[in-house]
mmCIF file of C-alpha atoms in Angstrom:
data_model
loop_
_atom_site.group_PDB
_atom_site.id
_atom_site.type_symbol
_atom_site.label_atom_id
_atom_site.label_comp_id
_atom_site.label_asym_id
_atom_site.label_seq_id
_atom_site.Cartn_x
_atom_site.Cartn_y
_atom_site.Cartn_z
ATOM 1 C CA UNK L 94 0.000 0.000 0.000
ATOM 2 C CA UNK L 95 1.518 3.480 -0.781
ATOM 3 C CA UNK L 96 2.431 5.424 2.099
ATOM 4 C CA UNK L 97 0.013 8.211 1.286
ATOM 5 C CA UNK L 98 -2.863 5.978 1.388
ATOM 6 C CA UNK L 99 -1.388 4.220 4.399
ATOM 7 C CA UNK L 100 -1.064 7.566 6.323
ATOM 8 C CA UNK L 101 -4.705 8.684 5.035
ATOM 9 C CA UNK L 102 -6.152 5.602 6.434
ATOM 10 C CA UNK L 103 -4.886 5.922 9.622
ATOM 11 C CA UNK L 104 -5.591 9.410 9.885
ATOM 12 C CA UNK L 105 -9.113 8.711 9.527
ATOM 13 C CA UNK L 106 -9.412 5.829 11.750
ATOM 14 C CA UNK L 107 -8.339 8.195 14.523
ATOM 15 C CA UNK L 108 -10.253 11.237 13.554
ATOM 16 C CA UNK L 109 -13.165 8.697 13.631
ATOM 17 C CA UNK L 110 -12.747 7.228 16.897
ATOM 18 C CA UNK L 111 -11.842 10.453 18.582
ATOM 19 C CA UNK L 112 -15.053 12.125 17.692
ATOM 20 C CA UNK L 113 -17.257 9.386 18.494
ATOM 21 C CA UNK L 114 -15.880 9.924 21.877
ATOM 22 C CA UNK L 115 -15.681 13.389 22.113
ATOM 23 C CA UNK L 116 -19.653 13.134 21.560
ATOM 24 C CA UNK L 117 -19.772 10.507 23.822
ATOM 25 C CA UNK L 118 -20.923 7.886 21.087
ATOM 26 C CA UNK L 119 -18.344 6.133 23.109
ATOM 27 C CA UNK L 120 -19.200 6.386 26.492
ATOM 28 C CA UNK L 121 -16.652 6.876 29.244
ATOM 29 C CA UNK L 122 -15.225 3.801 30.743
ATOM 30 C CA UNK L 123 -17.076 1.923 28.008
ATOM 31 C CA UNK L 124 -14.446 -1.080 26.760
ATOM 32 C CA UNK L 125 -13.933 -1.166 23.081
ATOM 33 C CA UNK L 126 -13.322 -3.878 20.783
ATOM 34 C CA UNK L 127 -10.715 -3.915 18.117
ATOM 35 C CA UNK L 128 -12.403 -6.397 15.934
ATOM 36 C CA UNK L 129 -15.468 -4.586 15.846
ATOM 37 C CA UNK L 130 -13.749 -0.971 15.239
ATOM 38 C CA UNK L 131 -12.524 -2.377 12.291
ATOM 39 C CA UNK L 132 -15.366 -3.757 10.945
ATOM 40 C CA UNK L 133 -16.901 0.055 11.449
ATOM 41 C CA UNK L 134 -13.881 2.096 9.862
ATOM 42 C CA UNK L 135 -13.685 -0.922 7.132
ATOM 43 C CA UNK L 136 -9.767 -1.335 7.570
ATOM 44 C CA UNK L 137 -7.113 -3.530 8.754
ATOM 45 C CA UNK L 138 -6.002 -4.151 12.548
ATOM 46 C CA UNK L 139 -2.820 -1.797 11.943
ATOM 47 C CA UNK L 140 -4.905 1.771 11.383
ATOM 48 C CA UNK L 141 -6.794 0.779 14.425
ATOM 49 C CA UNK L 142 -3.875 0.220 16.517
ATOM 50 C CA UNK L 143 -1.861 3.543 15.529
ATOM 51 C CA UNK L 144 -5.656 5.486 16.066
ATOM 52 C CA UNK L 145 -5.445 3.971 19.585
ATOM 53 C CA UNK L 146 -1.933 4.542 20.288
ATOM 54 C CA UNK L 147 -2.358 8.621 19.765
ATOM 55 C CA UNK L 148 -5.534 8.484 21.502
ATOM 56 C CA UNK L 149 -3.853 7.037 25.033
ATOM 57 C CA UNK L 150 -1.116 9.308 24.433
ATOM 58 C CA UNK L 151 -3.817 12.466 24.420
ATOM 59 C CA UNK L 152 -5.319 10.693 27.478
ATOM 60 C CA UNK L 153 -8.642 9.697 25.645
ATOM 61 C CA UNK L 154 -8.112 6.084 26.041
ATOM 62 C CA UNK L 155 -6.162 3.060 27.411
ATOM 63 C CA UNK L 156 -5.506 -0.366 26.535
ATOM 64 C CA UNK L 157 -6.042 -2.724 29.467
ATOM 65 C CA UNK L 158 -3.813 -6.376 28.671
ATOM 66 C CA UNK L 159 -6.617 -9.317 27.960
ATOM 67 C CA UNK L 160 -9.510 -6.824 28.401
ATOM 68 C CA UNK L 161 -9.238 -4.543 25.456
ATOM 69 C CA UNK L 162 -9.613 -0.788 24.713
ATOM 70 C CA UNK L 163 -11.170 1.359 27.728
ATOM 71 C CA UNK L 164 -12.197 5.103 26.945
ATOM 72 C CA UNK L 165 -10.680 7.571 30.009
ATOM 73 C CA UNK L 166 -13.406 8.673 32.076
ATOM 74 C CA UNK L 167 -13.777 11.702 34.477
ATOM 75 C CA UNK L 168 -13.056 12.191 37.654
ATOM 76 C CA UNK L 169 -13.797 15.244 39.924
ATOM 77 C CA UNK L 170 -10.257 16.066 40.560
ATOM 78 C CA UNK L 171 -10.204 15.896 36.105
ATOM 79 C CA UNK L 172 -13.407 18.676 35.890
ATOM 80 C CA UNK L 173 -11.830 20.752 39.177
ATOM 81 C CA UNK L 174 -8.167 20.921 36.919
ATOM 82 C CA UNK L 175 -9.473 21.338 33.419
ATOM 83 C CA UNK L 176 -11.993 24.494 35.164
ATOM 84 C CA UNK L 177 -8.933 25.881 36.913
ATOM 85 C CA UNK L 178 -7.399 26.156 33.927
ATOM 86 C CA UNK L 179 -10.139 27.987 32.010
ATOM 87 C CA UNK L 180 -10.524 30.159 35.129
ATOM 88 C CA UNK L 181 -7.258 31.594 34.735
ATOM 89 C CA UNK L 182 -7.168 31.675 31.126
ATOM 90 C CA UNK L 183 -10.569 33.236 29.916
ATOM 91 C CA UNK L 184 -11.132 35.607 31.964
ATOM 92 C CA UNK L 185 -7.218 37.119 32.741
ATOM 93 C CA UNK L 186 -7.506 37.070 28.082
ATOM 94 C CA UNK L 187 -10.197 39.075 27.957
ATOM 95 C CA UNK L 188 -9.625 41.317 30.756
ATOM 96 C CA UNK L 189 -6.142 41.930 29.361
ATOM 97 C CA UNK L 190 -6.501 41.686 25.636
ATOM 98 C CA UNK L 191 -9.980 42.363 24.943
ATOM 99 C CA UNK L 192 -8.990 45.358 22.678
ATOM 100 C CA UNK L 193 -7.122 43.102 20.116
ATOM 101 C CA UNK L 194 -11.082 41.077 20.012
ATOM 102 C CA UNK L 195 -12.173 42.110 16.244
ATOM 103 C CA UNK L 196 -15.497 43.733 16.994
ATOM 104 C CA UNK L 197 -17.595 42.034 13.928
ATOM 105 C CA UNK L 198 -16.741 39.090 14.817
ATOM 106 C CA UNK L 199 -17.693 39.812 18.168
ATOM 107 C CA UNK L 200 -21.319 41.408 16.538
ATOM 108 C CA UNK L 201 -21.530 38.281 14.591
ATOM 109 C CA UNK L 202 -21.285 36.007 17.384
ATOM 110 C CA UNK L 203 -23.851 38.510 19.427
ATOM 111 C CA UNK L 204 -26.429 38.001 16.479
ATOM 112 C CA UNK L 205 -25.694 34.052 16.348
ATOM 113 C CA UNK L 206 -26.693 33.602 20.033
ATOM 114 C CA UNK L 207 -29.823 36.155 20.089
ATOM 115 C CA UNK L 208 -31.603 34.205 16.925
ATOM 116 C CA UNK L 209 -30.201 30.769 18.345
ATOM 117 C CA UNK L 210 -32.335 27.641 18.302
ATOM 118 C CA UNK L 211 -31.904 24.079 19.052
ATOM 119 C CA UNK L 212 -30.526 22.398 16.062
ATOM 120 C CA UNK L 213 -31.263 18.709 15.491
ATOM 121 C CA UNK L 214 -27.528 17.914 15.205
ATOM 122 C CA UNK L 215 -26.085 19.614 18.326
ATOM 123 C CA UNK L 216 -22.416 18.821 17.027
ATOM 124 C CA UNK L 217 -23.442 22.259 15.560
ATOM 125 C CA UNK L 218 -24.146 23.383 18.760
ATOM 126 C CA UNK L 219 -20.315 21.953 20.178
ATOM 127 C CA UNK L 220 -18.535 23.766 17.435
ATOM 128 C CA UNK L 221 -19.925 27.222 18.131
ATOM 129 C CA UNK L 222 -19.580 26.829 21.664
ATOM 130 C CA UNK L 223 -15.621 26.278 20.946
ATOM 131 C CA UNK L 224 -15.777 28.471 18.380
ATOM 132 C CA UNK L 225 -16.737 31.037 20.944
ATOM 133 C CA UNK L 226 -14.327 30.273 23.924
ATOM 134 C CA UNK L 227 -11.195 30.412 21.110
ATOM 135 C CA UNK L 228 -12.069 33.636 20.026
ATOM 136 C CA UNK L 229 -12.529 35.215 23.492
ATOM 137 C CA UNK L 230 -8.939 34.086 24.119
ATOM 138 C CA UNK L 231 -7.454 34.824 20.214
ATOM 139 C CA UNK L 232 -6.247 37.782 21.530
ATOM 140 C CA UNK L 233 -4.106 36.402 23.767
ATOM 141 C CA UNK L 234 -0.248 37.108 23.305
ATOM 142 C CA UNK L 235 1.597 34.379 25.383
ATOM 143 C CA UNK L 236 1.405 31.125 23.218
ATOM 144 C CA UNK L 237 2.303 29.485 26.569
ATOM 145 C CA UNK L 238 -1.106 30.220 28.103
ATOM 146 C CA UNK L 239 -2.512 29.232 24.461
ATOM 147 C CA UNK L 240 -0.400 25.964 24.327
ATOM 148 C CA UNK L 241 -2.062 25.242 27.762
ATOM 149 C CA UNK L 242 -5.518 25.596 26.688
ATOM 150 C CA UNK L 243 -5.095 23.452 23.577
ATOM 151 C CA UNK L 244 -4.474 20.215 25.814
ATOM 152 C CA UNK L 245 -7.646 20.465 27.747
ATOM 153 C CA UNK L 246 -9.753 21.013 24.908
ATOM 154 C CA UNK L 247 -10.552 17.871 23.507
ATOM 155 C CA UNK L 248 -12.036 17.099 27.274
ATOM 156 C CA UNK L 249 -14.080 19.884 27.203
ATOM 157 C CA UNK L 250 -16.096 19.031 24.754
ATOM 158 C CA UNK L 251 -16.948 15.760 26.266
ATOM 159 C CA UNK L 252 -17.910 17.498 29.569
ATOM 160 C CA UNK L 253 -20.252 19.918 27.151
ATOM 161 C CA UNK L 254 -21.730 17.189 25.859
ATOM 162 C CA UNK L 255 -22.297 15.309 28.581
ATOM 163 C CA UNK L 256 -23.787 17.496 30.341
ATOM 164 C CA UNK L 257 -25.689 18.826 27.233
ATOM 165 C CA UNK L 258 -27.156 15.512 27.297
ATOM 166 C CA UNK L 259 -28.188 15.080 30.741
ATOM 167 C CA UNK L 260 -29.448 18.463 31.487
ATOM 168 C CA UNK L 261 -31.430 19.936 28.449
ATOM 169 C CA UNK L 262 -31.887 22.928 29.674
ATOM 170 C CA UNK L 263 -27.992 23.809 29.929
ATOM 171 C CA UNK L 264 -27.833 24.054 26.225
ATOM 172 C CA UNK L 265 -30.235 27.147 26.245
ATOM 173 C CA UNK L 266 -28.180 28.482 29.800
ATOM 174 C CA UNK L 267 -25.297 28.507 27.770
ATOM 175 C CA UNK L 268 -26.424 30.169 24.781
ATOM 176 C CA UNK L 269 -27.573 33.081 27.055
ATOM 177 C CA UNK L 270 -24.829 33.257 29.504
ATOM 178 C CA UNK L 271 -22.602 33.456 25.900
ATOM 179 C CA UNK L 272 -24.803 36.449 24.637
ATOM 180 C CA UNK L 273 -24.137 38.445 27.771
ATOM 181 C CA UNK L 274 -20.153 37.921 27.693
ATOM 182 C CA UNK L 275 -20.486 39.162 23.575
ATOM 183 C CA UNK L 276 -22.637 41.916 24.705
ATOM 184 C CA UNK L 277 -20.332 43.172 27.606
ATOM 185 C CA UNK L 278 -17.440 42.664 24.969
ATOM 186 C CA UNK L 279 -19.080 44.790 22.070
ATOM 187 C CA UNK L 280 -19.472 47.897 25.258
ATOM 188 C CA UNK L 281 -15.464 47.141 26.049
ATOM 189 C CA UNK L 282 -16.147 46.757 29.420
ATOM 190 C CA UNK L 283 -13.755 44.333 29.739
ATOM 191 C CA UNK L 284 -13.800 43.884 33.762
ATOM 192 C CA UNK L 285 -17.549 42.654 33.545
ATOM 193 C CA UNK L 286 -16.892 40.479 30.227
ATOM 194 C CA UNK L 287 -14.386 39.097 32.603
ATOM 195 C CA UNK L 288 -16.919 38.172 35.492
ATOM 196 C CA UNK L 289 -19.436 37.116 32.396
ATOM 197 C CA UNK L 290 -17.344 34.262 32.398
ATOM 198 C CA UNK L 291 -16.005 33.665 35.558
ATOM 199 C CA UNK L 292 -19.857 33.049 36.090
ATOM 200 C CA UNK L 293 -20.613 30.825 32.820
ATOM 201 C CA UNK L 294 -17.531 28.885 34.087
ATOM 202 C CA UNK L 295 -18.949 28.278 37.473
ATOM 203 C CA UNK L 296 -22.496 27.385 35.954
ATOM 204 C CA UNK L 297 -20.888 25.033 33.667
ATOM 205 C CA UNK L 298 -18.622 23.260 35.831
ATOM 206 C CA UNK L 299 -21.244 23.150 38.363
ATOM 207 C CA UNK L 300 -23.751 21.393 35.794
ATOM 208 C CA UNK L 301 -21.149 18.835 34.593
ATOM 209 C CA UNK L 302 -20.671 17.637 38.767
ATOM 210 C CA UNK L 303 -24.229 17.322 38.008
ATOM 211 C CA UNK L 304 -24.148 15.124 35.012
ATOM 212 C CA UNK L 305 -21.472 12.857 36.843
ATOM 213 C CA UNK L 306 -24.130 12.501 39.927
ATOM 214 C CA UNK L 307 -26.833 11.525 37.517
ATOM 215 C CA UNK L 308 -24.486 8.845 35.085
ATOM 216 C CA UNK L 309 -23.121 7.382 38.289
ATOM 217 C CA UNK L 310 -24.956 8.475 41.355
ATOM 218 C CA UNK L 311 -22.007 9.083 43.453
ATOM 219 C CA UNK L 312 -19.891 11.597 42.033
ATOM 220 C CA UNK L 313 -16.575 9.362 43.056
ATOM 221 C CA UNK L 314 -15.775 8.701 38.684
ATOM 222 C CA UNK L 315 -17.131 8.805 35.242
#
């Protein structure tokens, strides 16, 4: 097989897997099997493998000796590091380097959230809510502090859509709570953008707790 093919294969075996549990398709803790990942992605044992292998090394999965594939799950000590790290990045970017924030984009985001409604597919719904959260922190300057963020980005949109899924009516908190961070941001008052979110951060790591109590009823692991 050429090596472009070869590499293209693989590549798609892992973006495949990693979404399906990024959307929780593939539930946390839930053991996968090799065989039958291959019979979904249509390929050989070796694309599989290499998906896996960069998916344990991002911390999204782990293979267990004689028991198989095991996607990471969650525990409290996870959602209390992965918020501490949003609640010194968000707000301190914004605060700091909201004037570098282009302002259509900013009006554009404003008129996405006032006109929102549910969409069937709420992977549309995921990608606008980290659409969002990039762009309040694009203005950043330290690639340090961005470098940071990358890592724990991936498990954020699990917790979203966790959550999302166990509590329907966070989807519509969200949206709102996002409308009155762009709304603070299009006045430049960058001190209350920067509480905006300090608050949507609280509300949203307090509803994820929430979805672990509810998936496992007692709030030890995911």
């Amino acid at each position: 097989m050429p090596e472009k093919k070869k590499h293209s294969i693989q590549s798609e075996a892992y973006e495949y897997i990693k979404k399906k549990i990024m959307m929780c398709e593939y539930l946390p803790n839930q053991l996968l099997s090799e065989s039958i990942l291959q019979e979904e992605l249509g390929c050989s044992r070796t694309p599989v493998r290499e998906a896996i292998r960069r998916l344990e090394q991002e911390g999204l999965a782990t293979v267990l000796p004689k028991r198989g594939i095991v996607v990471s799950g969650f525990s409290i000590g996870d959602i209390r590091s992965i918020f501490e790290v949003r609640m010194l990045i968000e707000p301190y970017a914004v605060q700091t380097y909201g004037e570098a924030l282009d302002q259509k984009e900013l009006r554009r985001f404003l008129e996405l959230f006032q006109r929102w409604e549910n969409p069937n597919n709420r992977w549309e719904f995921y990608q606008l809510d980290d659409e969002f959260h990039e762009f309040l922190i694009s203005g950043l300057a330290n690639e340090y502090l961005h470098d940071l963020y990358g890592r724990i980005q991936t498990q954020n949109v699990r917790l979203r859509v966790m959550s999302g899924q166990m509590i329907a009516s966070r989807l519509d908190r969200t949206v709102r709570e996002h409308e009155d961070i762009a709304r603070v941001c299009l006045e430049k008052n960058w001190e209350l953008a920067a509480e905006k979110i300090r608050w949507h951060l609280e509300c949203s790591r307090t509803s994820y707790f929430e979805a672990i109590v509810q998936n496992n009823g007692d709030a030890n692991l995911l």
